[in-house]
CSV table of C-alpha atoms and ligand atoms in Angstrom, one decimal:
chain,number,residue,atom,x,y,z
U,7,MET,CA,126.5,136.4,73.8
U,8,ILE,CA,127.9,137.0,77.3
U,9,GLU,CA,127.7,134.0,79.7
U,10,PRO,CA,125.1,135.3,82.2
U,11,LEU,CA,122.7,136.0,79.3
U,12,GLU,CA,123.4,132.6,77.7
U,13,ARG,CA,122.7,130.9,81.0
U,14,VAL,CA,119.3,132.5,81.5
U,15,ILE,CA,118.3,132.0,77.9
U,16,SER,CA,119.1,128.3,78.0
U,17,GLU,CA,117.0,127.9,81.2
U,18,PHE,CA,114.1,129.8,79.6
U,19,LYS,CA,114.2,127.6,76.5
U,20,LYS,CA,113.5,124.5,78.7
U,21,LEU,CA,110.1,125.9,79.4
U,22,PRO,CA,107.1,124.8,77.2
U,23,GLY,CA,106.4,127.1,74.2
U,24,ILE,CA,109.6,129.1,74.6
U,25,GLY,CA,112.2,129.1,71.8
U,26,GLN,CA,115.4,131.1,71.3
U,27,LYS,CA,113.6,134.2,70.0
U,28,THR,CA,111.0,134.3,72.9
U,29,ALA,CA,113.7,133.6,75.4
U,30,GLU,CA,115.8,136.5,74.1
U,31,ARG,CA,112.9,138.8,74.0
U,32,LEU,CA,112.0,138.0,77.7
U,33,ILE,CA,115.5,138.5,78.8
U,34,PHE,CA,116.0,141.8,77.0
U,35,HIS,CA,112.7,142.9,78.6
U,36,LEU,CA,114.0,141.9,82.0
U,37,LEU,CA,117.2,143.8,81.5
U,38,THR,CA,115.3,147.0,80.9
U,39,ARG,CA,113.3,146.7,84.1
U,40,ASP,CA,114.7,147.9,87.4
U,41,SER,CA,116.7,145.4,89.4
U,42,GLU,CA,114.1,145.4,92.2
U,43,GLU,CA,111.5,143.9,89.8
U,44,VAL,CA,113.9,141.3,88.5
U,45,TYR,CA,114.8,140.4,92.1
U,46,ARG,CA,111.1,139.9,93.0
U,47,LEU,CA,110.7,137.6,90.0
U,48,SER,CA,113.7,135.5,91.1
U,49,GLU,CA,112.4,135.3,94.7
U,50,ALA,CA,109.0,134.3,93.4
U,51,LEU,CA,110.6,131.5,91.4
U,52,LYS,CA,112.6,130.4,94.4
U,53,GLY,CA,109.4,130.2,96.4
U,54,LEU,CA,108.1,127.6,93.9
U,55,THR,CA,110.6,125.1,95.1
U,56,GLU,CA,110.9,126.2,98.7
U,57,GLU,CA,107.3,126.7,99.6
U,58,VAL,CA,105.1,124.8,97.1
U,59,GLU,CA,104.5,121.2,97.9
U,60,ARG,CA,102.2,118.5,96.7
U,61,CYS,CA,99.2,117.5,98.8
U,62,GLN,CA,99.8,114.1,100.3
U,63,VAL,CA,96.1,113.2,99.8
U,64,CYS,CA,95.2,114.4,96.3
U,65,GLY,CA,98.3,115.7,94.6
U,66,ASN,CA,97.2,119.3,94.3
U,67,PHE,CA,99.7,122.1,94.9
U,68,SER,CA,99.8,123.0,98.6
U,69,ILE,CA,101.6,124.8,101.3
U,70,GLY,CA,102.3,122.0,103.7
U,71,ASP,CA,101.1,118.3,103.6
U,72,LYS,CA,97.5,118.9,102.9
U,73,CYS,CA,96.0,121.3,100.3
U,74,GLU,CA,93.3,123.9,101.0
U,75,ILE,CA,90.6,121.8,99.4
U,76,CYS,CA,91.4,118.6,101.4
U,77,SER,CA,91.6,120.6,104.6
U,78,ASP,CA,88.3,122.3,104.0
U,79,SER,CA,85.6,120.7,106.2
U,80,GLN,CA,82.8,122.3,104.0
U,81,ARG,CA,83.8,120.1,101.0
U,82,ASP,CA,81.7,117.0,100.2
U,83,ARG,CA,84.1,114.2,101.0
U,84,LYS,CA,81.9,111.6,99.2
U,85,LYS,CA,82.9,112.9,95.8
U,86,ILE,CA,86.2,112.8,94.1
U,87,CYS,CA,86.9,114.5,90.8
U,88,VAL,CA,89.8,112.9,88.9
U,89,VAL,CA,92.0,115.3,86.9
U,90,SER,CA,95.2,114.9,85.0
U,91,ARG,CA,97.2,117.9,86.3
U,92,PRO,CA,96.9,120.2,89.4
U,93,TRP,CA,96.1,123.2,87.3
U,94,ASP,CA,92.9,121.5,86.1
U,95,ILE,CA,91.7,121.9,89.7
U,96,ALA,CA,91.9,125.7,89.5
U,97,LYS,CA,89.9,125.6,86.2
U,98,ILE,CA,87.1,123.5,87.7
U,99,GLU,CA,87.1,125.5,90.9
U,100,SER,CA,86.5,128.7,88.9
U,101,THR,CA,83.2,127.2,87.6
U,102,HIS,CA,81.8,127.0,91.2
U,103,LYS,CA,79.9,123.9,90.1
U,104,TYR,CA,81.7,121.4,92.2
U,105,ASP,CA,82.1,121.0,96.0
U,106,GLY,CA,83.8,117.7,96.4
U,107,LEU,CA,87.4,116.6,96.6
U,108,TYR,CA,90.0,116.0,93.8
U,109,HIS,CA,92.5,113.4,92.8
U,110,VAL,CA,95.5,114.4,90.5
U,111,LEU,CA,96.7,111.5,88.3
U,112,GLY,CA,99.9,113.2,87.3
U,113,GLY,CA,99.4,112.7,83.6
U,114,LEU,CA,97.5,110.4,81.2
U,115,VAL,CA,98.2,107.0,79.8
U,116,ASN,CA,100.3,107.5,76.7
U,117,PRO,CA,102.0,104.5,75.1
U,118,ILE,CA,103.9,106.8,72.7
U,119,GLU,CA,105.5,108.7,75.5
U,120,ASP,CA,105.9,105.5,77.5
U,121,VAL,CA,103.4,106.5,80.2
U,122,SER,CA,101.6,103.5,81.6
U,123,PRO,CA,98.9,103.3,84.3
U,124,ASP,CA,101.6,102.4,86.8
U,125,ASP,CA,103.1,105.8,86.3
U,126,LEU,CA,99.9,107.5,87.4
U,127,SER,CA,98.5,107.7,90.9
U,128,ILE,CA,95.6,105.3,90.1
U,129,THR,CA,96.4,102.9,93.0
U,130,GLU,CA,96.2,105.8,95.4
U,131,LEU,CA,92.8,106.7,93.9
U,132,ILE,CA,91.4,103.2,94.4
U,133,GLU,CA,92.7,103.2,98.0
U,134,ARG,CA,90.9,106.5,98.7
U,135,VAL,CA,87.7,105.2,97.2
U,136,GLN,CA,87.9,102.1,99.3
U,137,ASP,CA,89.0,103.7,102.5
U,138,ASP,CA,87.2,107.0,102.6
U,139,GLY,CA,83.6,106.0,101.9
U,140,VAL,CA,83.6,107.8,98.5
U,141,GLN,CA,80.3,107.5,96.7
U,142,GLU,CA,81.0,109.2,93.4
U,143,VAL,CA,84.0,109.4,91.2
U,144,ILE,CA,83.8,112.0,88.4
U,145,LEU,CA,86.3,111.7,85.6
U,146,ALA,CA,87.3,115.1,84.2
U,147,LEU,CA,90.0,114.1,81.8
U,148,GLU,CA,90.7,115.6,78.4
U,149,PRO,CA,88.3,114.2,75.7
U,150,LYS,CA,91.2,113.1,73.5
U,151,THR,CA,92.8,109.7,72.9
U,152,GLU,CA,94.9,109.7,76.1
U,153,GLY,CA,92.2,111.0,78.3
U,154,GLU,CA,89.8,108.4,76.8
U,155,SER,CA,92.1,105.4,77.4
U,156,THR,CA,92.9,106.6,80.9
U,157,SER,CA,89.2,107.0,81.7
U,158,MET,CA,88.5,103.4,80.4
U,159,TYR,CA,91.3,102.0,82.6
U,160,ILE,CA,90.0,103.8,85.7
U,161,VAL,CA,86.4,102.7,85.0
U,162,LYS,CA,87.5,99.1,84.8
U,163,LYS,CA,89.4,99.4,88.1
U,164,LEU,CA,86.5,101.0,89.9
U,165,ARG,CA,83.9,98.6,88.5
U,166,PRO,CA,84.2,96.0,91.3
U,167,LEU,CA,83.8,98.7,94.0
U,168,ASP,CA,80.6,100.1,95.3
U,169,VAL,CA,81.0,103.6,93.8
U,170,GLU,CA,79.2,105.6,91.1
U,171,VAL,CA,81.4,106.6,88.3
U,172,SER,CA,80.5,109.5,86.0
U,173,ARG,CA,82.2,111.6,83.3
U,174,ILE,CA,81.9,115.2,82.6
U,175,ALA,CA,79.7,115.8,79.5
U,176,GLN,CA,81.2,115.9,76.1
U,177,GLY,CA,80.7,119.6,75.7
U,178,ILE,CA,84.4,120.2,75.4
U,179,PRO,CA,85.7,120.3,71.9
U,180,VAL,CA,87.7,117.1,71.0
U,181,GLY,CA,91.4,117.5,71.3
U,182,ARG,CA,91.3,120.5,73.6
U,183,ASP,CA,92.9,120.5,77.0
U,184,LEU,CA,90.7,121.2,80.0
U,185,GLU,CA,93.1,124.0,80.6
U,186,PHE,CA,92.0,125.9,77.5
U,187,THR,CA,88.3,125.2,77.9
U,188,ASP,CA,86.3,128.3,78.9
U,189,LYS,CA,84.6,128.5,82.3
U,190,ALA,CA,81.0,128.4,81.0
U,191,THR,CA,81.6,125.3,78.8
U,192,LEU,CA,83.4,123.4,81.6
U,193,GLY,CA,80.7,124.4,84.1
U,194,LYS,CA,78.0,123.0,81.7
U,195,ALA,CA,80.1,119.8,81.2
U,196,PHE,CA,80.1,119.4,84.9
U,197,GLU,CA,76.4,119.8,85.4
U,198,GLY,CA,75.7,117.4,82.5
U,199,ARG,CA,77.9,114.7,83.7
U,200,ARG,CA,76.8,111.1,83.0
U,201,GLY,CA,77.1,107.9,84.8
U,202,VAL,CA,79.4,105.3,83.3
U,203,ASP,CA,77.9,101.7,83.0
A,27,ZN,ZN1,94.6,117.8,98.6
């Protein structure tokens, strides 16, 4: 295969869920589109690195230092919902069941992949709870092993603080990512959240 094609295919293959065949199919598809369309795609991708930043407060995607949610004065600043990845926020927002702030951990504790609590923004979470008068922390992590152990760890860390800790209800099928949970189920899980002793 000629070099420019090889180059794009090898970049596409680094993306999750894309193997040689899919990469080839996508590239052949792009080659059949007009060049204006391909240019727009490449500009959009460039914007990802040039325009999208991470919120300094919560870790959400943002344009600038503070995300839209952290900047919104209408949000209830006494509540923080803890998620693993920024895209979980969009999922929860789509349920319209939550009006507080968020905190993105940046992953889950996973000994097999060598991710320890120190690799996650747990210290930052504790600091926010201590400094910002937070009254409720809602754990919305995937109900699978890694999400469980991460939740346990955070609960232990928050216990000495004067804050209510709750977890979204177990309506989500075990082993499924928050990302793939449908809106209605996630909304119910939110409403049915339970306090952690
Ligand atoms: Zn933010």
